[in-house]
CSV table of C-alpha atoms and ligand atoms in Angstrom, one decimal:
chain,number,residue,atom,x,y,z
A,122,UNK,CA,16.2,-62.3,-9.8
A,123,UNK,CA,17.9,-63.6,-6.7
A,124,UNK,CA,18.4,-64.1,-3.2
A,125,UNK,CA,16.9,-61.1,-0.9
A,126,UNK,CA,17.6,-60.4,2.2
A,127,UNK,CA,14.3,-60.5,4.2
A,128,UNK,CA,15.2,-58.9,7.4
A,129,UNK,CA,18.8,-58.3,9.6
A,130,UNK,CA,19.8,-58.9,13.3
A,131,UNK,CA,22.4,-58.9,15.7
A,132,UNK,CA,23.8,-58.9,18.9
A,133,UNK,CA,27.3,-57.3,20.7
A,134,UNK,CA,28.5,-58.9,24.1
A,135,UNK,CA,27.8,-56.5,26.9
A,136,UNK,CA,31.1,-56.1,28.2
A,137,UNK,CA,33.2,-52.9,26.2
A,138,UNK,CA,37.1,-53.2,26.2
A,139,UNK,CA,38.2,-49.8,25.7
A,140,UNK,CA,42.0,-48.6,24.6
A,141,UNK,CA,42.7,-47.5,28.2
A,142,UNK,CA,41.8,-51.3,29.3
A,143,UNK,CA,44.2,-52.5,26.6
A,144,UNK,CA,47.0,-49.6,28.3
A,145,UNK,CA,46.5,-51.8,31.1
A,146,UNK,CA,47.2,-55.5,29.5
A,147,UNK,CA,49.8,-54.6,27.0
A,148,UNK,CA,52.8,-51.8,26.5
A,149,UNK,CA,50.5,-49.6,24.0
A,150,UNK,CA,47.9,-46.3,24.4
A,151,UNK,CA,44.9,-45.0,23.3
A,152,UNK,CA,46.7,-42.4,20.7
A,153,UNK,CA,48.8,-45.4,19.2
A,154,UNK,CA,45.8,-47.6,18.8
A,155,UNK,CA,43.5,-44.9,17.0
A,156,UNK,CA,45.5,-43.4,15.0
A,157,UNK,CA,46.7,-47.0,13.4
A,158,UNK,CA,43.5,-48.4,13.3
A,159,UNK,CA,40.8,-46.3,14.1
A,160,UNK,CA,39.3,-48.6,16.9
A,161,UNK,CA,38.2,-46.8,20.1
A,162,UNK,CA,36.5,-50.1,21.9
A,163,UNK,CA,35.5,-53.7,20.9
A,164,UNK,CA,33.4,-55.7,22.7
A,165,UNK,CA,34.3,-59.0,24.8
A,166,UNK,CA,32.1,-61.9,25.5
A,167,UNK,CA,31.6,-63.3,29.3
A,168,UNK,CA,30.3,-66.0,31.0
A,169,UNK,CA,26.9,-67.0,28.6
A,170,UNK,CA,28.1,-65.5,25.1
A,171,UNK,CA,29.3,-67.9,23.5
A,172,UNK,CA,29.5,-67.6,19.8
A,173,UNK,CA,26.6,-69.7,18.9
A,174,UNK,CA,24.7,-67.5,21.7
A,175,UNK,CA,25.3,-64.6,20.2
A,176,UNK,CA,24.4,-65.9,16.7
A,177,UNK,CA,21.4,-67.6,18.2
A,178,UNK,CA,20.2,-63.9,19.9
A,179,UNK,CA,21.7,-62.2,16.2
A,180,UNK,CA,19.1,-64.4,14.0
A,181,UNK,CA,16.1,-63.7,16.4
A,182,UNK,CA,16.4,-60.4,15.8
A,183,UNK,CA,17.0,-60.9,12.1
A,184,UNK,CA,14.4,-63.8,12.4
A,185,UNK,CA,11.9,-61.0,14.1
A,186,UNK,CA,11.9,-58.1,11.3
A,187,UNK,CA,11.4,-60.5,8.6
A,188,UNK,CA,8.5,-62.1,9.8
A,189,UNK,CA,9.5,-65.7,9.5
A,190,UNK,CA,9.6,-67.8,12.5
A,191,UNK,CA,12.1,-71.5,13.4
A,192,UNK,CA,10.0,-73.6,11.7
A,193,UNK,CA,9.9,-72.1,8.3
A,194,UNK,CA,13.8,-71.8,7.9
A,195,UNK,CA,15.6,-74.6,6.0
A,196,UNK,CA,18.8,-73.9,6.1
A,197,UNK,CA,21.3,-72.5,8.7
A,198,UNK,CA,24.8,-71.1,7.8
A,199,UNK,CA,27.3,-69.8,10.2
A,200,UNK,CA,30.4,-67.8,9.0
A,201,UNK,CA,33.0,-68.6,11.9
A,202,UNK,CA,36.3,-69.1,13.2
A,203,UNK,CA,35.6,-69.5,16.7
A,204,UNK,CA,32.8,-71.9,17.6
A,205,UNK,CA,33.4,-73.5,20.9
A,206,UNK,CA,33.7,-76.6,19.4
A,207,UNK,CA,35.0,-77.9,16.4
A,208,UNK,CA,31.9,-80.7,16.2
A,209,UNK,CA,29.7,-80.2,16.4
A,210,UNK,CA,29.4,-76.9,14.2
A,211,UNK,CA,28.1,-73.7,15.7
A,212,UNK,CA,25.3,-74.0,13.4
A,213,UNK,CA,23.7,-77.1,14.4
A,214,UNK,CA,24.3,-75.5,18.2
A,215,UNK,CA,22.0,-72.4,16.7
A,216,UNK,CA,19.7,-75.3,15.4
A,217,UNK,CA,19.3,-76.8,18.6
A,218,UNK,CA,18.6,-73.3,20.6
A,219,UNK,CA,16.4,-71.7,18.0
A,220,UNK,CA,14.7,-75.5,17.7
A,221,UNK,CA,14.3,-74.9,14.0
A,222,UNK,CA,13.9,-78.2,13.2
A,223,UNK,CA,13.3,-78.9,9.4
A,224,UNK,CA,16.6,-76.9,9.2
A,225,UNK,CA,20.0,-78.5,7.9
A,226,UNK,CA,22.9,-76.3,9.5
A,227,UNK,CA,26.8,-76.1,8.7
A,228,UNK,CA,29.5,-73.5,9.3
A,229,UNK,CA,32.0,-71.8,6.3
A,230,UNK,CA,35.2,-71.4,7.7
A,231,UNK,CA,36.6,-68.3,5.4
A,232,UNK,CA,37.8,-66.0,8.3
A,233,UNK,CA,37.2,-62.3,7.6
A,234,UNK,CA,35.5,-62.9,4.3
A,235,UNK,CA,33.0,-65.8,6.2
A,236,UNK,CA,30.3,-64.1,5.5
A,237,UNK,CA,30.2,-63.0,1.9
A,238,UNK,CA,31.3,-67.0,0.6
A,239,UNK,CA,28.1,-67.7,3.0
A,240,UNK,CA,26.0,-65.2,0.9
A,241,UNK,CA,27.3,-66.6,-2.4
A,242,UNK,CA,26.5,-69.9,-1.1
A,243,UNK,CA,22.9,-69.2,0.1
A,244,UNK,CA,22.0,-67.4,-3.3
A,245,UNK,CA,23.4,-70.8,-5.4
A,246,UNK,CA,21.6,-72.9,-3.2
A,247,UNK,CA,18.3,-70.4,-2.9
A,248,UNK,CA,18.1,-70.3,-7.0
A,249,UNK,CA,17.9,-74.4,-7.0
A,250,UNK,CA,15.6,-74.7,-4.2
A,251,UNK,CA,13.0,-71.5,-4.9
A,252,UNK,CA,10.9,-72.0,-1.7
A,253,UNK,CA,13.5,-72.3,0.5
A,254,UNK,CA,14.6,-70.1,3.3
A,255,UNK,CA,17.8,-69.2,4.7
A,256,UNK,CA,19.4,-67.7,7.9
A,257,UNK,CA,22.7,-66.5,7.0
A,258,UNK,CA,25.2,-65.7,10.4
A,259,UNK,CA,28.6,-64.4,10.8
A,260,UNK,CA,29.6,-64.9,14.4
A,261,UNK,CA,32.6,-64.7,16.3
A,262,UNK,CA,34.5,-64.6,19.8
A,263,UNK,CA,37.5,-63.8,18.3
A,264,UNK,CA,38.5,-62.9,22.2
A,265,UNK,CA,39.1,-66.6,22.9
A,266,UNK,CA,41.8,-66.7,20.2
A,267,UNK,CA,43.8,-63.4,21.1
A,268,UNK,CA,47.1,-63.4,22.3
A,269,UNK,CA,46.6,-61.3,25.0
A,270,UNK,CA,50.4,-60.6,25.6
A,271,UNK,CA,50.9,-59.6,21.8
A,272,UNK,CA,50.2,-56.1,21.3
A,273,UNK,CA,50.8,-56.7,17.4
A,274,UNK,CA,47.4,-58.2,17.5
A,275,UNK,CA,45.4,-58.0,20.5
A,276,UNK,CA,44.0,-54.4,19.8
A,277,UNK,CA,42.4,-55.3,17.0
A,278,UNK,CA,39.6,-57.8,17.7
A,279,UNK,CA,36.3,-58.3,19.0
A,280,UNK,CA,33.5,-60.1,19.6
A,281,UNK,CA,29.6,-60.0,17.8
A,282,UNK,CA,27.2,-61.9,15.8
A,283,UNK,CA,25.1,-60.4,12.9
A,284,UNK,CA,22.7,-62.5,10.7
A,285,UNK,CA,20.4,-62.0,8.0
A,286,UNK,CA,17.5,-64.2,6.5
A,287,UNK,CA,17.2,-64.5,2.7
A,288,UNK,CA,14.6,-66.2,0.2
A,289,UNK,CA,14.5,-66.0,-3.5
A,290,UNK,CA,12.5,-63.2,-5.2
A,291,UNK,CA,11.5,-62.8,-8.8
A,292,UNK,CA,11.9,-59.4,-10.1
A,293,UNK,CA,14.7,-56.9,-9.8
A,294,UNK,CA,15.8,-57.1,-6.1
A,295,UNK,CA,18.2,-59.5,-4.5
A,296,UNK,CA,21.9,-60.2,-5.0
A,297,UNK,CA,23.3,-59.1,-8.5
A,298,UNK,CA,26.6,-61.3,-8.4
A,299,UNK,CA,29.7,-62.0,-6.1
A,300,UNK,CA,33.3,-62.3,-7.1
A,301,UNK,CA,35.3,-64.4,-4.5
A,302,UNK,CA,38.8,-65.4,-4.4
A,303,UNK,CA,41.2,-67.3,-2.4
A,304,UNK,CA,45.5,-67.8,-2.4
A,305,UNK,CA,46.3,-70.5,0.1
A,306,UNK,CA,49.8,-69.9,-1.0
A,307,UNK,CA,50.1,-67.0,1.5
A,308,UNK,CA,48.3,-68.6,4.7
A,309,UNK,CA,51.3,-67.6,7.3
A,310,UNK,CA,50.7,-63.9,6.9
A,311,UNK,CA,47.2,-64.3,8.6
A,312,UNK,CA,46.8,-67.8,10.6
A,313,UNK,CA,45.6,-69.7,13.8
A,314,UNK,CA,46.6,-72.9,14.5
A,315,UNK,CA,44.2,-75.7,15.2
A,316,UNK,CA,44.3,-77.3,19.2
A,317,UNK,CA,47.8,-79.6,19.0
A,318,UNK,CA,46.9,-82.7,17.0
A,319,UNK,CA,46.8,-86.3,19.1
A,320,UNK,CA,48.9,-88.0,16.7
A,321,UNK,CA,52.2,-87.6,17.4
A,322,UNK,CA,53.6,-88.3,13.6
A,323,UNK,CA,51.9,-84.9,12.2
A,324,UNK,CA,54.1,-82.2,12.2
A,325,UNK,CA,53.2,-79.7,14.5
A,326,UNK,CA,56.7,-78.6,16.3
A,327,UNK,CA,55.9,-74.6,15.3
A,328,UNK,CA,52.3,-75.4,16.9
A,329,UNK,CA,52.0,-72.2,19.1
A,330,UNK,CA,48.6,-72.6,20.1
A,331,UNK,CA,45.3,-71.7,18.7
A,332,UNK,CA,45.2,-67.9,19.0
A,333,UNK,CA,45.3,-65.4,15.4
A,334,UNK,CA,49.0,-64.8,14.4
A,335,UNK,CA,49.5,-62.0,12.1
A,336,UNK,CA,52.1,-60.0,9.8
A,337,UNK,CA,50.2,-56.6,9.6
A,338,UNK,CA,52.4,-55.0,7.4
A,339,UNK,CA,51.7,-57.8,4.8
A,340,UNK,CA,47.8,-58.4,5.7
A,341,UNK,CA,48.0,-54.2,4.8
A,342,UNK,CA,49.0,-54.3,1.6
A,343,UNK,CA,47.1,-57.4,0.1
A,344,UNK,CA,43.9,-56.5,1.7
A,345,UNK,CA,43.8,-52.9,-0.5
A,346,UNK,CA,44.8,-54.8,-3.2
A,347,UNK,CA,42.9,-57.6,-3.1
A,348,UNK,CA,39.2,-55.8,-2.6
A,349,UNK,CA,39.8,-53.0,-4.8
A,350,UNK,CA,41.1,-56.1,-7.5
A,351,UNK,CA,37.6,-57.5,-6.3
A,352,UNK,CA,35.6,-54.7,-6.6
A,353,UNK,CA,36.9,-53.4,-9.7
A,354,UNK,CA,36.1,-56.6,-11.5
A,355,UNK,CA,32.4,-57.2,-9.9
A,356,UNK,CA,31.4,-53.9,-11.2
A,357,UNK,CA,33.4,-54.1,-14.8
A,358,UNK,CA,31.2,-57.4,-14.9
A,359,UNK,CA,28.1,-56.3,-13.8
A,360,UNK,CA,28.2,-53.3,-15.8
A,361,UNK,CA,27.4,-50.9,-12.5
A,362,UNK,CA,29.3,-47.9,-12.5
A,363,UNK,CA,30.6,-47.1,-8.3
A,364,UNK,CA,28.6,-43.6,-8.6
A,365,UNK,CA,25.4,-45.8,-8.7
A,366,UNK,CA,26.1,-47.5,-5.4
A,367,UNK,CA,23.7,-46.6,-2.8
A,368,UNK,CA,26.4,-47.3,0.1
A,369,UNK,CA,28.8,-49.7,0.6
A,370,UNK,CA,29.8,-51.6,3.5
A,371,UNK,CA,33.5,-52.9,3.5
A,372,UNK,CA,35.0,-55.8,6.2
A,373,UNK,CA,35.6,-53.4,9.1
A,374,UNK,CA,39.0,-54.4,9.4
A,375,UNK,CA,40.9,-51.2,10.0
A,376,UNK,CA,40.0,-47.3,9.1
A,377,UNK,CA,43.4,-46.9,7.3
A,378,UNK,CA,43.0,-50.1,4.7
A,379,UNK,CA,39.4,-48.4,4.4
A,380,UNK,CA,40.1,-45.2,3.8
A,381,UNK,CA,42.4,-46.3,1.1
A,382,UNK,CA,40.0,-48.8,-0.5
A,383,UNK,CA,37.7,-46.3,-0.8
A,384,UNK,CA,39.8,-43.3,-2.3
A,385,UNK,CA,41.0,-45.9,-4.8
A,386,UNK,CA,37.9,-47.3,-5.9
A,387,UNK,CA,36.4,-44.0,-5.9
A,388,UNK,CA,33.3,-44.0,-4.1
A,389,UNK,CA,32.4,-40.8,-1.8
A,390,UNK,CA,33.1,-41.2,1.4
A,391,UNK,CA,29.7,-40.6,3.1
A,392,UNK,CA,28.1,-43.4,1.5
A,393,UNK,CA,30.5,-46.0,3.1
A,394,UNK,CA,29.1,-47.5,6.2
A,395,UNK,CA,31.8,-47.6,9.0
A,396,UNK,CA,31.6,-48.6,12.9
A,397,UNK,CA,35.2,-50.2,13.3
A,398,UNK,CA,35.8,-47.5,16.1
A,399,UNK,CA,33.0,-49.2,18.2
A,400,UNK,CA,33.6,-52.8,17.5
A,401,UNK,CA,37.0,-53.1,16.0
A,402,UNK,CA,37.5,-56.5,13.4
A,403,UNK,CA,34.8,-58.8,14.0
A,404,UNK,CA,35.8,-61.0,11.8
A,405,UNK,CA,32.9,-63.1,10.1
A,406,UNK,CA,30.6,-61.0,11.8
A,407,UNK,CA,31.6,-57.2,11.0
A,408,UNK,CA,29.6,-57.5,7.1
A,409,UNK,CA,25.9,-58.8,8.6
A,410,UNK,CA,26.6,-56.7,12.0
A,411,UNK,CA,27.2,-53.2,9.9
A,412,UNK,CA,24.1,-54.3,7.5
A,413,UNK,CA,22.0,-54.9,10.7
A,414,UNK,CA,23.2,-51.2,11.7
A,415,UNK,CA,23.0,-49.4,8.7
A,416,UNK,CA,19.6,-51.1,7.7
A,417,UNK,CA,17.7,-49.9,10.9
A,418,UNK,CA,19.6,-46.5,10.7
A,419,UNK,CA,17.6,-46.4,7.6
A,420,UNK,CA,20.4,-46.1,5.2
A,421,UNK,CA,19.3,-48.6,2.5
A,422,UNK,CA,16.4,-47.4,0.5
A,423,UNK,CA,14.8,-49.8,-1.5
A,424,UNK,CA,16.0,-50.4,-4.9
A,425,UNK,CA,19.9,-49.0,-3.5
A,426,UNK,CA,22.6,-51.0,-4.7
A,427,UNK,CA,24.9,-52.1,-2.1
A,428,UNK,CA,28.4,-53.3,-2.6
A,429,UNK,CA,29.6,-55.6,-0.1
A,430,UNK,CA,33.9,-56.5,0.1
A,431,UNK,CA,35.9,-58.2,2.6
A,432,UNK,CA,39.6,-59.7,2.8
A,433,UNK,CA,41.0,-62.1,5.7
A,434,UNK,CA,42.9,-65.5,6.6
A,435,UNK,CA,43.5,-67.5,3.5
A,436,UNK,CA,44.0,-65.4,2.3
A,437,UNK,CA,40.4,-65.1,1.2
A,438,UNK,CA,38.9,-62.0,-0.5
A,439,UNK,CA,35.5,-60.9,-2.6
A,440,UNK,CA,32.4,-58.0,-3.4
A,441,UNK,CA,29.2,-59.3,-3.9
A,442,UNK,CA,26.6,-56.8,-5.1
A,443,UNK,CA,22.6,-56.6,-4.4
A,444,UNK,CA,19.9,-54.6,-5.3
A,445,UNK,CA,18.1,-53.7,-2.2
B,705,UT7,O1,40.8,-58.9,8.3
B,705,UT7,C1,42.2,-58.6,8.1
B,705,UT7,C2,42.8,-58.6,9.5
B,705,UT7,N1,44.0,-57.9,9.6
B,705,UT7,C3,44.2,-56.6,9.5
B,705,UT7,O2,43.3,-55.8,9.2
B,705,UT7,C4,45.5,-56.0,9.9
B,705,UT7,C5,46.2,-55.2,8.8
B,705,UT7,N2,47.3,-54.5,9.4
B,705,UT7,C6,47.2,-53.4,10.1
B,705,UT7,O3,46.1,-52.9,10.3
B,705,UT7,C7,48.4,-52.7,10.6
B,705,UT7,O4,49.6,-53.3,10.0
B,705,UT7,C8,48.5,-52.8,12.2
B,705,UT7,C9,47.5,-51.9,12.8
B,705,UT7,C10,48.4,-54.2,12.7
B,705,UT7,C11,49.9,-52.2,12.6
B,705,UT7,O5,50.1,-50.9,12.1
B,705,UT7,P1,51.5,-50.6,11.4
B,705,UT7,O6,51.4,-49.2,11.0
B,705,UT7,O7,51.6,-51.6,10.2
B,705,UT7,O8,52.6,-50.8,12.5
B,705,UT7,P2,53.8,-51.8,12.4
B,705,UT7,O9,53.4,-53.2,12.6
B,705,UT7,O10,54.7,-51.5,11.3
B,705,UT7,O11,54.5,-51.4,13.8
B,705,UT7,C12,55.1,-50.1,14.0
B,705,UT7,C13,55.6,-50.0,15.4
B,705,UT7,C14,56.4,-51.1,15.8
B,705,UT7,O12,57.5,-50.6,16.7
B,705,UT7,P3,59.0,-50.4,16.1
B,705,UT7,O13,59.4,-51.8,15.7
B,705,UT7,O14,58.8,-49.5,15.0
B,705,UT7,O15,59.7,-49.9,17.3
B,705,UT7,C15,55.5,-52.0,16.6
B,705,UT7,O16,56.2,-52.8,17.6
B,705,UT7,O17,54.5,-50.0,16.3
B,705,UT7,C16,54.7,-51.0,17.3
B,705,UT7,N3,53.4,-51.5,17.8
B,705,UT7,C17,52.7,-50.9,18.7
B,705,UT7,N4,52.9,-49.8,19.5
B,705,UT7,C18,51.9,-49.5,20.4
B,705,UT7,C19,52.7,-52.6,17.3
B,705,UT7,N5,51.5,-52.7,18.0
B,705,UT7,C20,51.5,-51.7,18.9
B,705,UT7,C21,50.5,-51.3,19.8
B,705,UT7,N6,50.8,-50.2,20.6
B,705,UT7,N7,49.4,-52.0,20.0
């Protein structure tokens, strides 16, 4: 029917940055921090994880339960905002490292929601080319692109790769459908600007560097919005009620625009998959690292139907749902 996901991976930095760290770097406290956002610790790369390290380690492991090794994968995708380089992409570094070497590899750029454009793509692309398979990765270092002086911002983040692989599968499993959506229109509530350009004639006198500037307030409000919007529409589509969802697993963004996501959509709480308190927003990689967590807790049961949402810099936005 569609795209399945054969097996899922990933890997966290070793390093934890707890609240009582952040009390050190920046005028905030542990009680401020939690009760706002639900975040206890994130983790921050050092010396040797770089994002496409991370990702490479991530699609091993996802690589490993499937069963599939390097040479059969033909495509690689990473979902990212903060290769270490801009060329070439953090995919064709995972490439090089995993030596999968029939594989074409690119990155999506679609901050927060990375991940779930990167699934859409991979199931378009996997029901053209049937035999194909694909390793899916959201990775990020989102560390390297914190202002560390702005409290506004720099509690919020972390660092972590997850990755799935997918094929194409007759029958009844796989991915169901996706709704995505962007509005450009309201990029300067969630932006970071690019390293300052060489050519002097391009505007770039508001350039204040490349690290993730943010009006939270705003971000807040569009983000519940947007996903239940999202949601509401996949499922109206689809013709799936939201009491036949076998879990869901939401952008871990922030426990208070999840809380109220989920009380407006209407799904009970215990079948929403949550670890924001140990890894805060991982950006691309906070979908495929939760799936990696909730599959070998043994959450999805085959046949479950999972619902998948995320929001971020765009703004961007979508659900995508599969039948496990
Ligand atoms: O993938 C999407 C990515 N973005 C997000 O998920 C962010 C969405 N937004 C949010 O989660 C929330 O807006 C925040 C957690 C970022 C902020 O929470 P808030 O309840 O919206 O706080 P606020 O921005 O309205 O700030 C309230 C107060 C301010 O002080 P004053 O002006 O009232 O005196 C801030 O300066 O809290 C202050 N504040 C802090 N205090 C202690 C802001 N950051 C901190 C901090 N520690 N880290």
């Amino acid at each position: 029917m569609g795209a399945v996901i054969l097996g899922t991976g990933s890997c966290l930095p070793r390093r934890v940055l707890t609240n009582q760290d952040l009390e050190e770097i920046v005028d905030t406290n542990d009680e401020w921090i939690l009760s706002r956002t639900g975040i206890s610790t994130r983790r921050k790369s050092s010396k040797g994880e770089e994002t496409y390290r991370l990702a490479t380690v991530a699609a091993e492991n996802a690589m490993q339960m499937a069963g599939v090794t390097a040479d059969e994968i033909d495509l690689i995708i990473v979902a990212t905002i903060s290769s270490h380089m801009t060329m070439p992409s953090c995919a064709c570094f995972v490439q090089k490292e995993l030596g999968a070497n029939k594989a074409f590899a690119y990155d999506v750029n679609a901050a927060c929601s990375g991940f779930l454009f990167g699934m859409d793509n991979a199931d378009k692309y996997l029901r053209c080319e049937k035999g194909a398979k694909i390793l899916l990765i959201g990775a990020e270092t989102l560390s390297g692109r914190t202002n560390w002086e702005d409290r506004n911002t720099c509690i919020l983040f972390g660092d972590g790769a997850g990755a799935v692989v997918m094929e194409y599968e007759d029958g009844a499993r796989g991915i169901i459908g996706s709704n995505l959506r962007s509005d450009g229109s309201l990029w300067n509530l969630l932006y970071m600007h690019s390293a300052p350009s060489s050519n002097p004639d391009i505007f770039q006198a508001d350039n204040p560097g490349s690290h993730i500037m943010m009006e939270g307030r705003e971000v807040f409000k569009y983000a519940v919005k947007a996903m239940e919007g999202a949601v509401q529409e996949l499922l109206e589509r689809e013709n799936v009620s939201i009491s036949s969802v076998g879990l869901m697993i939401p952008h871990q963004a922030n426990i208070r625009i999840l809380k109220k996501l989920v009380s407006r959509i209407g799904i009970e709480e215990e079948k929403v998959f949550i670890n924001v308190q140990k890894y805060g927003n991982t950006s691309a990689a906070s979908i495929p690292i939760a799936l990696d967590e909730a599959n070998r807790a043994g959450r999805l049961q085959p046949d479950d139907l999972l619902l998948v949402c995320s929001f971020g810099g765009g703004f961007t936005w979508g659900a995508a749902l599969l039948r496990w």
